[in-house]
mmCIF file of C-alpha atoms in Angstrom:
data_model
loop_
_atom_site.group_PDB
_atom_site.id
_atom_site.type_symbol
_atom_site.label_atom_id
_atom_site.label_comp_id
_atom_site.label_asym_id
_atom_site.label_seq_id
_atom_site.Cartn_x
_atom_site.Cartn_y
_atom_site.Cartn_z
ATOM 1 C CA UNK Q 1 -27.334 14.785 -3.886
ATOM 2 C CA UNK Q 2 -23.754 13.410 -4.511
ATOM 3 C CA UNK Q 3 -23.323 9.688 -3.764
ATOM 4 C CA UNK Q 4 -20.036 8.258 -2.280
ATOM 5 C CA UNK Q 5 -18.302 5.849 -4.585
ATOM 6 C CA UNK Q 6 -15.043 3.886 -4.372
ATOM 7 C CA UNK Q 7 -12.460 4.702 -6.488
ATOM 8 C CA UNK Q 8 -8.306 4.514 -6.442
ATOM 9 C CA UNK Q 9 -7.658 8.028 -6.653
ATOM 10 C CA UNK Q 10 -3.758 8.766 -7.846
ATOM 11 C CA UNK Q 11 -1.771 11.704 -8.326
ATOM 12 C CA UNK Q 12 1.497 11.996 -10.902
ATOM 13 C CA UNK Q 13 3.464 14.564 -10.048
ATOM 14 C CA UNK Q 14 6.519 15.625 -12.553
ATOM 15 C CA UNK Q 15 9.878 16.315 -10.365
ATOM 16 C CA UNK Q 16 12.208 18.980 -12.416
ATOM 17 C CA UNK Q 17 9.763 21.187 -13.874
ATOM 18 C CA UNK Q 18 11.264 24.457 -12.353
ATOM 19 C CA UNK Q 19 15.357 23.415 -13.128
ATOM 20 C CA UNK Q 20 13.944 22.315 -16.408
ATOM 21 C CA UNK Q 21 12.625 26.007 -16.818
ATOM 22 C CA UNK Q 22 16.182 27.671 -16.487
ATOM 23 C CA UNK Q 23 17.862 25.098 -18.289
ATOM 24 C CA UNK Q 24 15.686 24.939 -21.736
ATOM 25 C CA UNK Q 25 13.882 28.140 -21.800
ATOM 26 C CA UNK Q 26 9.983 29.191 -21.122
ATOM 27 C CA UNK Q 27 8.960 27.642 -24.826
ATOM 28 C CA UNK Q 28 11.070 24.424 -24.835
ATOM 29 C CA UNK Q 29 10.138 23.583 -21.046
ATOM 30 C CA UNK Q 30 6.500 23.941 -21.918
ATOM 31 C CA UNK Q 31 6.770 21.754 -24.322
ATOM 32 C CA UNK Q 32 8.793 19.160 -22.561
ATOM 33 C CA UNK Q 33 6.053 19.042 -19.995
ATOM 34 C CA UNK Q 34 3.096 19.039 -22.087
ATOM 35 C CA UNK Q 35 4.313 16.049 -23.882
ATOM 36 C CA UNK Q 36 5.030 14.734 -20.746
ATOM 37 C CA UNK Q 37 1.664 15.213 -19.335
ATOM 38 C CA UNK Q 38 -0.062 13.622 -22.512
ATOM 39 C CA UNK Q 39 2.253 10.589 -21.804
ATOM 40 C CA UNK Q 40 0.964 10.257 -18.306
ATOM 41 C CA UNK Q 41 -2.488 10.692 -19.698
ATOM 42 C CA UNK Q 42 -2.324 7.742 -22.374
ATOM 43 C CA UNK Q 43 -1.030 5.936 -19.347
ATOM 44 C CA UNK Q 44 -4.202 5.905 -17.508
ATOM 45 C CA UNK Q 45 -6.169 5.533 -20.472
ATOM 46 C CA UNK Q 46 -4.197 2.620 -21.381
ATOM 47 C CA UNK Q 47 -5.529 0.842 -18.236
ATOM 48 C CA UNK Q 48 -8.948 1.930 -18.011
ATOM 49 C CA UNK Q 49 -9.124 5.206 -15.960
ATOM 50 C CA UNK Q 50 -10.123 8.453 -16.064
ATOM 51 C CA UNK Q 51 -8.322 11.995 -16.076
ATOM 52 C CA UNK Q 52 -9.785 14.142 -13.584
ATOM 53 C CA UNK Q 53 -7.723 16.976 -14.299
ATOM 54 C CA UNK Q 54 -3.875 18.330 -14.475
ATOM 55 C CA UNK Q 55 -2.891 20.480 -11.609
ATOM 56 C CA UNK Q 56 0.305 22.680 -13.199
ATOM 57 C CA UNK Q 57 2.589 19.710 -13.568
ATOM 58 C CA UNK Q 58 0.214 17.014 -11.920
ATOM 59 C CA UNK Q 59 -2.208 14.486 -13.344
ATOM 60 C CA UNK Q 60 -5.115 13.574 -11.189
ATOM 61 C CA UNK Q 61 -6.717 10.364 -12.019
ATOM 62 C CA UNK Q 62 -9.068 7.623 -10.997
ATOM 63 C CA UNK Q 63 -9.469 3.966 -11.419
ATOM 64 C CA UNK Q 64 -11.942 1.171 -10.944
ATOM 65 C CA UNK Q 65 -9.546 -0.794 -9.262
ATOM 66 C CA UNK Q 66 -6.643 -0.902 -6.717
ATOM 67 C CA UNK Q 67 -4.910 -3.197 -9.894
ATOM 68 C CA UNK Q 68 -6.029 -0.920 -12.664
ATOM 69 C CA UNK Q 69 -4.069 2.574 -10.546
ATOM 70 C CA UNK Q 70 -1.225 0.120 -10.087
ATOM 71 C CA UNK Q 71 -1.027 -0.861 -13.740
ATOM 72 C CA UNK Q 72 -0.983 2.710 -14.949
ATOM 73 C CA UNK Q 73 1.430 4.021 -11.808
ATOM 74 C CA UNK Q 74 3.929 1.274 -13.256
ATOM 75 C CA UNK Q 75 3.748 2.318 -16.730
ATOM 76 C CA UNK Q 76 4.302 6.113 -15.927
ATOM 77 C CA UNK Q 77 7.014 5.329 -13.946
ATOM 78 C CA UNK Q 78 9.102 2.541 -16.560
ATOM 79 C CA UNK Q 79 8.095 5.247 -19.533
ATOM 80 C CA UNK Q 80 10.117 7.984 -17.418
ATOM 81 C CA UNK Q 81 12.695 5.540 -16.671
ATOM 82 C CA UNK Q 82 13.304 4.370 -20.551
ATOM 83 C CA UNK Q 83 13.588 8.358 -21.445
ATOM 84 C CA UNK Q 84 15.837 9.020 -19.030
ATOM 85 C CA UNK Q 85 18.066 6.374 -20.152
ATOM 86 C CA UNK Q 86 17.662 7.087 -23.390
ATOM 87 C CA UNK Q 87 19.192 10.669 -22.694
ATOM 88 C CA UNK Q 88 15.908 11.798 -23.785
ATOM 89 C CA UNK Q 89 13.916 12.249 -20.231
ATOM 90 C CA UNK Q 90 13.638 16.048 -19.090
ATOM 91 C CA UNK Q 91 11.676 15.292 -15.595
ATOM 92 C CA UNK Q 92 11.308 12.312 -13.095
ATOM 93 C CA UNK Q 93 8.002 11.250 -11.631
ATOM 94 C CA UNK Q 94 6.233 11.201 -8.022
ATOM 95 C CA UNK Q 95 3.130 9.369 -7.649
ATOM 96 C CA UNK Q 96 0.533 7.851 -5.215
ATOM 97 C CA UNK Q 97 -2.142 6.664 -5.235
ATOM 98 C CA UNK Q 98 -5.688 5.359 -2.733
ATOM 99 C CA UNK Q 99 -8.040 3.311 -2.669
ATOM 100 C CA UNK Q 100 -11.744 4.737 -1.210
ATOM 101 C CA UNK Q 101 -14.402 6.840 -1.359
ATOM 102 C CA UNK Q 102 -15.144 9.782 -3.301
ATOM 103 C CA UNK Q 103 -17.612 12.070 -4.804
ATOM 104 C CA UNK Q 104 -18.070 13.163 -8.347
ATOM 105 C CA UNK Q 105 -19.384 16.642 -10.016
ATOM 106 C CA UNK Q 106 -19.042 17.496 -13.385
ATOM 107 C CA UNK Q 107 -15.555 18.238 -13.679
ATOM 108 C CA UNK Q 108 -13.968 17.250 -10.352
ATOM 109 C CA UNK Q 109 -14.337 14.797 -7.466
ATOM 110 C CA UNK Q 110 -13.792 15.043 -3.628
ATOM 111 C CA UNK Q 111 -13.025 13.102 -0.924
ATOM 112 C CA UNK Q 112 -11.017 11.584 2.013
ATOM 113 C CA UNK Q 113 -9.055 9.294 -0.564
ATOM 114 C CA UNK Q 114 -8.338 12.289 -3.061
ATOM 115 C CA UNK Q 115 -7.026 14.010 -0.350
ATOM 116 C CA UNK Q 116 -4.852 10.903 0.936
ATOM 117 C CA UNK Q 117 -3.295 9.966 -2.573
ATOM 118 C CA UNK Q 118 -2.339 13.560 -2.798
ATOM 119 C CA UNK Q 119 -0.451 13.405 0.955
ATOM 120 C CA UNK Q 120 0.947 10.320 -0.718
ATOM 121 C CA UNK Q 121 2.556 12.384 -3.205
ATOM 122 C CA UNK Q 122 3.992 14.347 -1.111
ATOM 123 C CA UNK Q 123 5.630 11.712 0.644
ATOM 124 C CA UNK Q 124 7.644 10.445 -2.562
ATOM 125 C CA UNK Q 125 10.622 11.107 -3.736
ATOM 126 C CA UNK Q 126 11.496 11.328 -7.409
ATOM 127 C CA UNK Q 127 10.537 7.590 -8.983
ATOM 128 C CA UNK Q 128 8.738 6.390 -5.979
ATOM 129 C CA UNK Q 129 5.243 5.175 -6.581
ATOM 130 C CA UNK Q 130 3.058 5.328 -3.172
ATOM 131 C CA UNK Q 131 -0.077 3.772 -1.365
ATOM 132 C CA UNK Q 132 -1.659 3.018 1.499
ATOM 133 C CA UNK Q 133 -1.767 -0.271 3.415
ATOM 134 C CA UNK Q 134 -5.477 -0.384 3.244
ATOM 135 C CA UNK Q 135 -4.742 -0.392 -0.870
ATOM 136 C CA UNK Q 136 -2.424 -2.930 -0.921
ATOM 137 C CA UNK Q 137 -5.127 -5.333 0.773
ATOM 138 C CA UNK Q 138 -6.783 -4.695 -2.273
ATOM 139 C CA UNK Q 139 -3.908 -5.673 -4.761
ATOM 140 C CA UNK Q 140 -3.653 -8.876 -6.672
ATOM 141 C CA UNK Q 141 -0.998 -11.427 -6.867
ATOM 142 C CA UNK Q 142 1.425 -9.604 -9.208
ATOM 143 C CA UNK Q 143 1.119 -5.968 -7.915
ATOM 144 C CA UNK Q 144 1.356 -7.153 -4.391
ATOM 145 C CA UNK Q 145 4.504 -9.096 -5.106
ATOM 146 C CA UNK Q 146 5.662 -6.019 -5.819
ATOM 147 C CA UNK Q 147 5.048 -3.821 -2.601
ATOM 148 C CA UNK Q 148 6.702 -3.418 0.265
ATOM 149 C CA UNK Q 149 6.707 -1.497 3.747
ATOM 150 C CA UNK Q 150 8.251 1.837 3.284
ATOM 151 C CA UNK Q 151 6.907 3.797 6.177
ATOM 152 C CA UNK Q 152 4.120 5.125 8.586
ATOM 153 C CA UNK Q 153 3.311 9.014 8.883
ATOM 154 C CA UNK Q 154 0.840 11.138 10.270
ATOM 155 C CA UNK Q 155 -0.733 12.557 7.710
ATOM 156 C CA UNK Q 156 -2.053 15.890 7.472
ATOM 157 C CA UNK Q 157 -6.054 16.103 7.948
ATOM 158 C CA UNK Q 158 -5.869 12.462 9.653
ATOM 159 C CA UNK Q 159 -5.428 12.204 13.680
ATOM 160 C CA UNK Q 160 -3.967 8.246 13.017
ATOM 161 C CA UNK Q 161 -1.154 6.951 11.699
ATOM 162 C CA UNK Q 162 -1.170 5.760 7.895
ATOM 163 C CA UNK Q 163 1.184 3.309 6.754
ATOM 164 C CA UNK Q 164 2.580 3.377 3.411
ATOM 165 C CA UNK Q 165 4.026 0.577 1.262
ATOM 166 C CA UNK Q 166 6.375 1.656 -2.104
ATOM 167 C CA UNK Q 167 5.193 -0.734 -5.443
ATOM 168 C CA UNK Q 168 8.935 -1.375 -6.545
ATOM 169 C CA UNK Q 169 9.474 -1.281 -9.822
ATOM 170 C CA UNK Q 170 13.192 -0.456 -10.795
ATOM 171 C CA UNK Q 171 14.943 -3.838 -10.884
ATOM 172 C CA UNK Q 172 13.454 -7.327 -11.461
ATOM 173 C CA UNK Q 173 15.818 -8.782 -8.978
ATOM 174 C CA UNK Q 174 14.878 -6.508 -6.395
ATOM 175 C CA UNK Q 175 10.763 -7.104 -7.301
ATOM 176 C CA UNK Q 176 11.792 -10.994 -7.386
ATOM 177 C CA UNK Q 177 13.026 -10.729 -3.690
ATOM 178 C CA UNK Q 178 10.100 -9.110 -2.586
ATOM 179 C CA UNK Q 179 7.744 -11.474 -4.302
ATOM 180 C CA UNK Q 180 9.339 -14.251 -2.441
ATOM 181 C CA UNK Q 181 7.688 -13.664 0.710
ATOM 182 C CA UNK Q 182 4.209 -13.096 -1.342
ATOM 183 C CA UNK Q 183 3.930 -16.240 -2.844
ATOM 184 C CA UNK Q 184 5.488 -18.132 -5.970
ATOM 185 C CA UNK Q 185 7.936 -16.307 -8.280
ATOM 186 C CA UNK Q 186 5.147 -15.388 -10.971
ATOM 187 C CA UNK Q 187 3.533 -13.306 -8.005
ATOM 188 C CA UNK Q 188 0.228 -15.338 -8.156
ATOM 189 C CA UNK Q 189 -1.028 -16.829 -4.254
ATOM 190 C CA UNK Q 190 -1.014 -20.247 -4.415
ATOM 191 C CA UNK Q 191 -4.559 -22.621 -4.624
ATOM 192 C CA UNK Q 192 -6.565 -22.089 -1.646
ATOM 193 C CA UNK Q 193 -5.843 -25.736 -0.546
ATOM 194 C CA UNK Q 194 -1.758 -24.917 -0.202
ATOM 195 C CA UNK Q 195 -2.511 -21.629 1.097
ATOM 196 C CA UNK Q 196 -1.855 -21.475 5.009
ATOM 197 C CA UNK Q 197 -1.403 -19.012 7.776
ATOM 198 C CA UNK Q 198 1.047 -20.217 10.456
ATOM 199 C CA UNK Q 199 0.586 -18.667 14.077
ATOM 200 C CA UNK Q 200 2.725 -19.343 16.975
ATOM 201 C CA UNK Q 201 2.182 -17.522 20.622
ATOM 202 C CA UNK Q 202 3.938 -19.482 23.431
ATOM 203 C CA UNK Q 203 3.741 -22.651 22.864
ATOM 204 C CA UNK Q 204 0.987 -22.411 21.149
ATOM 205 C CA UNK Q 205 0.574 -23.065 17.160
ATOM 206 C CA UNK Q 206 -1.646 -23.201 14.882
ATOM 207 C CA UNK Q 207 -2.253 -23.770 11.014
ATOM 208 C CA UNK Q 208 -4.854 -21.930 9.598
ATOM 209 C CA UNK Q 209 -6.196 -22.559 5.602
ATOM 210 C CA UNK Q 210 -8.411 -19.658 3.885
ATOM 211 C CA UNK Q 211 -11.547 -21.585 5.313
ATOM 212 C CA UNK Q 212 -11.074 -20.914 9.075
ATOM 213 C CA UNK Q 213 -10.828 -17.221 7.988
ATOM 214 C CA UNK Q 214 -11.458 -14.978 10.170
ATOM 215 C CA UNK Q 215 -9.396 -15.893 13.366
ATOM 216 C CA UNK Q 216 -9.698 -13.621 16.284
ATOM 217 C CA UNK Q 217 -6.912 -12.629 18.415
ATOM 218 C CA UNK Q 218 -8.677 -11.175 21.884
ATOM 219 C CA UNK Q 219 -7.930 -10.839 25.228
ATOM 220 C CA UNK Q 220 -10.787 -13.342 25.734
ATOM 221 C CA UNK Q 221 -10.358 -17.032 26.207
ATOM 222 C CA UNK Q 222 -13.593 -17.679 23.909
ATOM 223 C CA UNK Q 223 -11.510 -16.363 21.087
ATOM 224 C CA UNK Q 224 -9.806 -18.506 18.063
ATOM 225 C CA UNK Q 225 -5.973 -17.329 19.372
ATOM 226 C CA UNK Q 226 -6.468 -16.150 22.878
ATOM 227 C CA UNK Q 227 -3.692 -13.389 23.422
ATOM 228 C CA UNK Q 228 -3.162 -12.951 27.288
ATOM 229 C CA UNK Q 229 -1.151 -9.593 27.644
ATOM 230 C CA UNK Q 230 -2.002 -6.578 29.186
ATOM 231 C CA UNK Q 231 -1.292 -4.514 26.991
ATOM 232 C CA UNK Q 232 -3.689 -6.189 24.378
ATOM 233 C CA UNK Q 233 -7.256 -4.864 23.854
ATOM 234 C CA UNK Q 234 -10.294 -7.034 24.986
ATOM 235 C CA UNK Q 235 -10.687 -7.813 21.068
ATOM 236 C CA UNK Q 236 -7.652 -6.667 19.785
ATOM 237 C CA UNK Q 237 -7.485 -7.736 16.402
ATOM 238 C CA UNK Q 238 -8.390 -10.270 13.787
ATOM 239 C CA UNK Q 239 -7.133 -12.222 10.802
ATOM 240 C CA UNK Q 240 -8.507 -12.433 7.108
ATOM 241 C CA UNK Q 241 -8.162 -13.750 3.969
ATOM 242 C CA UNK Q 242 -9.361 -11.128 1.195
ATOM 243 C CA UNK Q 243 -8.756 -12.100 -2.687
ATOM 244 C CA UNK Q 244 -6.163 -14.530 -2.122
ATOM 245 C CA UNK Q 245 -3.889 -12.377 0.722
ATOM 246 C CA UNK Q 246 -3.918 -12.921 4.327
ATOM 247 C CA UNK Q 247 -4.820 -9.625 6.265
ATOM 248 C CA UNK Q 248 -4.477 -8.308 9.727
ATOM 249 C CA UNK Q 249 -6.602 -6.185 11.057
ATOM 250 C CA UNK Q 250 -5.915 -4.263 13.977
ATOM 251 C CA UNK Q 251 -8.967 -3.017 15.913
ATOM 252 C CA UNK Q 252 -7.152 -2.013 19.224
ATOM 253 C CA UNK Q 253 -6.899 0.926 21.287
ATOM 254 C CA UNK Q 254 -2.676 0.571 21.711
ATOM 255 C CA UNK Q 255 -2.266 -0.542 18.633
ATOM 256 C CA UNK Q 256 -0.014 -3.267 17.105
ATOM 257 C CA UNK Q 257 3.327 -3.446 15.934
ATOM 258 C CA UNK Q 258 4.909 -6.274 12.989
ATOM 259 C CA UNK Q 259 8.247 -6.777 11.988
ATOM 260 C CA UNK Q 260 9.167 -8.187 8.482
ATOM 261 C CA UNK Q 261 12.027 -10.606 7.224
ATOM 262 C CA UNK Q 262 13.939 -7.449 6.581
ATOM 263 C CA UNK Q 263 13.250 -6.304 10.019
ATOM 264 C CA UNK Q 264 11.061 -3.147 9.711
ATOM 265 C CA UNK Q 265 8.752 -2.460 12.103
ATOM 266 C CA UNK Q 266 5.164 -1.037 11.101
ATOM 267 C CA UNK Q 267 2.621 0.294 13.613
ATOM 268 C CA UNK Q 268 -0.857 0.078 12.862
ATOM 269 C CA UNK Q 269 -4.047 1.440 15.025
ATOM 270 C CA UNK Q 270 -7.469 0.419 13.570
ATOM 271 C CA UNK Q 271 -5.923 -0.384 10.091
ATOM 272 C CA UNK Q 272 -5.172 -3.302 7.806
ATOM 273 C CA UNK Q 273 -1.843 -4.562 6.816
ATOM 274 C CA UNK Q 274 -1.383 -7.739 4.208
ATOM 275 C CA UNK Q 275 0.716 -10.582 5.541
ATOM 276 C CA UNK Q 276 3.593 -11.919 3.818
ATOM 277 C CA UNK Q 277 6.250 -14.467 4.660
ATOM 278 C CA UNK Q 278 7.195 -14.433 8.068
ATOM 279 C CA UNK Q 279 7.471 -11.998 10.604
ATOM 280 C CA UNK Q 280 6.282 -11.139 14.754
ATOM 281 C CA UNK Q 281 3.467 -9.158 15.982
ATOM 282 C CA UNK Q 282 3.746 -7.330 18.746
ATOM 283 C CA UNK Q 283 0.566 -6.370 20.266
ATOM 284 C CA UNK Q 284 0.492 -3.150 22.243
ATOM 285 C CA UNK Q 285 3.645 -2.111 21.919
ATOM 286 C CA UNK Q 286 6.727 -1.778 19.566
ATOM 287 C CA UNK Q 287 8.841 -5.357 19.875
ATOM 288 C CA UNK Q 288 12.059 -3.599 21.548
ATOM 289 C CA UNK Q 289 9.870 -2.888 24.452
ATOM 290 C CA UNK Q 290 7.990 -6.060 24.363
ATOM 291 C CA UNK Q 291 8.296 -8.340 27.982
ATOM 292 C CA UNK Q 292 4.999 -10.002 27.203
ATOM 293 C CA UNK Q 293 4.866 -13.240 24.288
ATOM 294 C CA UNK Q 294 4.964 -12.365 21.476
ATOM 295 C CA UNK Q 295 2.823 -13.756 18.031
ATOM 296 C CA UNK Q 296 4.788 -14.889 15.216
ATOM 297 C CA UNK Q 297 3.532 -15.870 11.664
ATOM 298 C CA UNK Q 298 4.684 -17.697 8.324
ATOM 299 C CA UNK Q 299 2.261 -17.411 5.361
ATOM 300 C CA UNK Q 300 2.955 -20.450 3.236
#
């Protein structure tokens, strides 16, 4: 009997394989992509993973770690990059990748998170690297200064919402701007004794270090951050600190709604979401529709 284990399952998918076709030839196209698939292959080697398989012009791979799939996604994508520069680059890249469960036989493995990282893929566009929020809660310091919110979508085989954050990778000024709101420039979390979670509802705040952790937010006055709304579930949803990030976990039946610095709104039902810099929760429904208070936050 097959035994679940947890794994970050990732997909790299080549874009330009069919142009690439009609513009080299059958012979020179083949080769272009084989080379191109060995290249992905070293890269998830190079970081500890294993190659499941190639899929036409797809690698399918899996990792230990949320860090290790991140590594390798990275590389792929900066080895494309320096081809294409070079003049040398036939194809761009596609990737995402998930972190959960999954089940091995001799020359394949299944799974809810093989089949998300592959919906993941779909979702990219050329040079985009992909994952779920639920991954990025499982990112350290310098991979996590690195992602941000990109989107939420339904995807196929899954009745709720999934949101998805993009690992930026492009420009160091862009993946310096986003680690400002993670923590210090090198993209480590500070010590757990400067590490804080600000909350404010009302009049209401509070200061929170990585030792109060967890603090509930419930429609309940017994509750760490009571949240009178009616819109709010009876225990609505709670905050934690996992390996150095603080997390919010939604476990509502509405649902909750947070808005960045850069002012995009992400919905989560019954999932987790990493908090970083500042930014307002709205609990039960999106913030433009909010008339009840609302909770606001600053991670320090």
């Amino acid at each position: 009997m097959s035994v679940a284990e947890t794994r970050a399952v990732l997909f790299a998918d080549l874009v330009g394989s069919t142009a690439a076709y009609e513009r080299l030839g059958n012979v020179a196209a083949k080769d272009a992509v084989d080379r191109r698939l060995q290249a992905l292959k070293r890269a998830v080697h190079q970081f500890q993973g294993l190659v499941i398989k190639t899929l036409g012009d797809a690698v399918l791979a899996c990792f230990a770690t949320a860090d290790q799939a991140a590594s390798s996604a990275l590389k792929m994508q900066t080895d494309v990059a320096t081809d294409m520069a070079a003049g040398t680059g036939v194809f761009n890249l596609r990737i995402g990748f998930h972190l959960g469960d999954v089940l091995f036989d001799a020359t394949d493995i299944f799974g809810d998170a093989v089949n998300v990282a592959a919906r993941l893929t779909d979702a990219a566009r050329a040079g985009q690297v992909l994952t779920s929020a639920d991954t990025v809660a499982r990112l350290g310091g310098t991979h996590l200064g690195r992602a941000r919110a990109f989107d939420h979508v339904r995807l196929k085989g899954r009745n709720e919402l999934v949101h998805i954050f993009e690992l930026v990778w492009e420009r160091e000024e862009e993946i310096t701007r986003v680690a400002a709101g993670a923590g210090p420039r090198s993209g480590q979390p500070p010590a757990g004794d400067q590490h804080h979670l600000n909350l404010t509802i009302g009049e209401r705040h509070l200061r929170f270090a990585p030792a109060r952790m967890p603090v509930s937010l419930w429609r309940d006055a017994a509750c760490d951050l009571p949240v009178d709304h009616p819109l709010a579930s009876r225990r609505h949803a709670q905050c934690e600190y996992q390996r150095g990030k603080f997390v919010f976990a939604d476990h509502s039946t509405n649902g909750s709604y947070i808005t960045g610095e850069d002012g995009r709104e992400v919905f989560l039902r019954r999932e987790n979401m990493p908090l970083m810099g500042r930014g307002m929760i709205s609990l039960g429904c999106p913030l433009r529709e909010q008339a009840g208070a609302v909770l606001r936050f600053r991670v320090e």
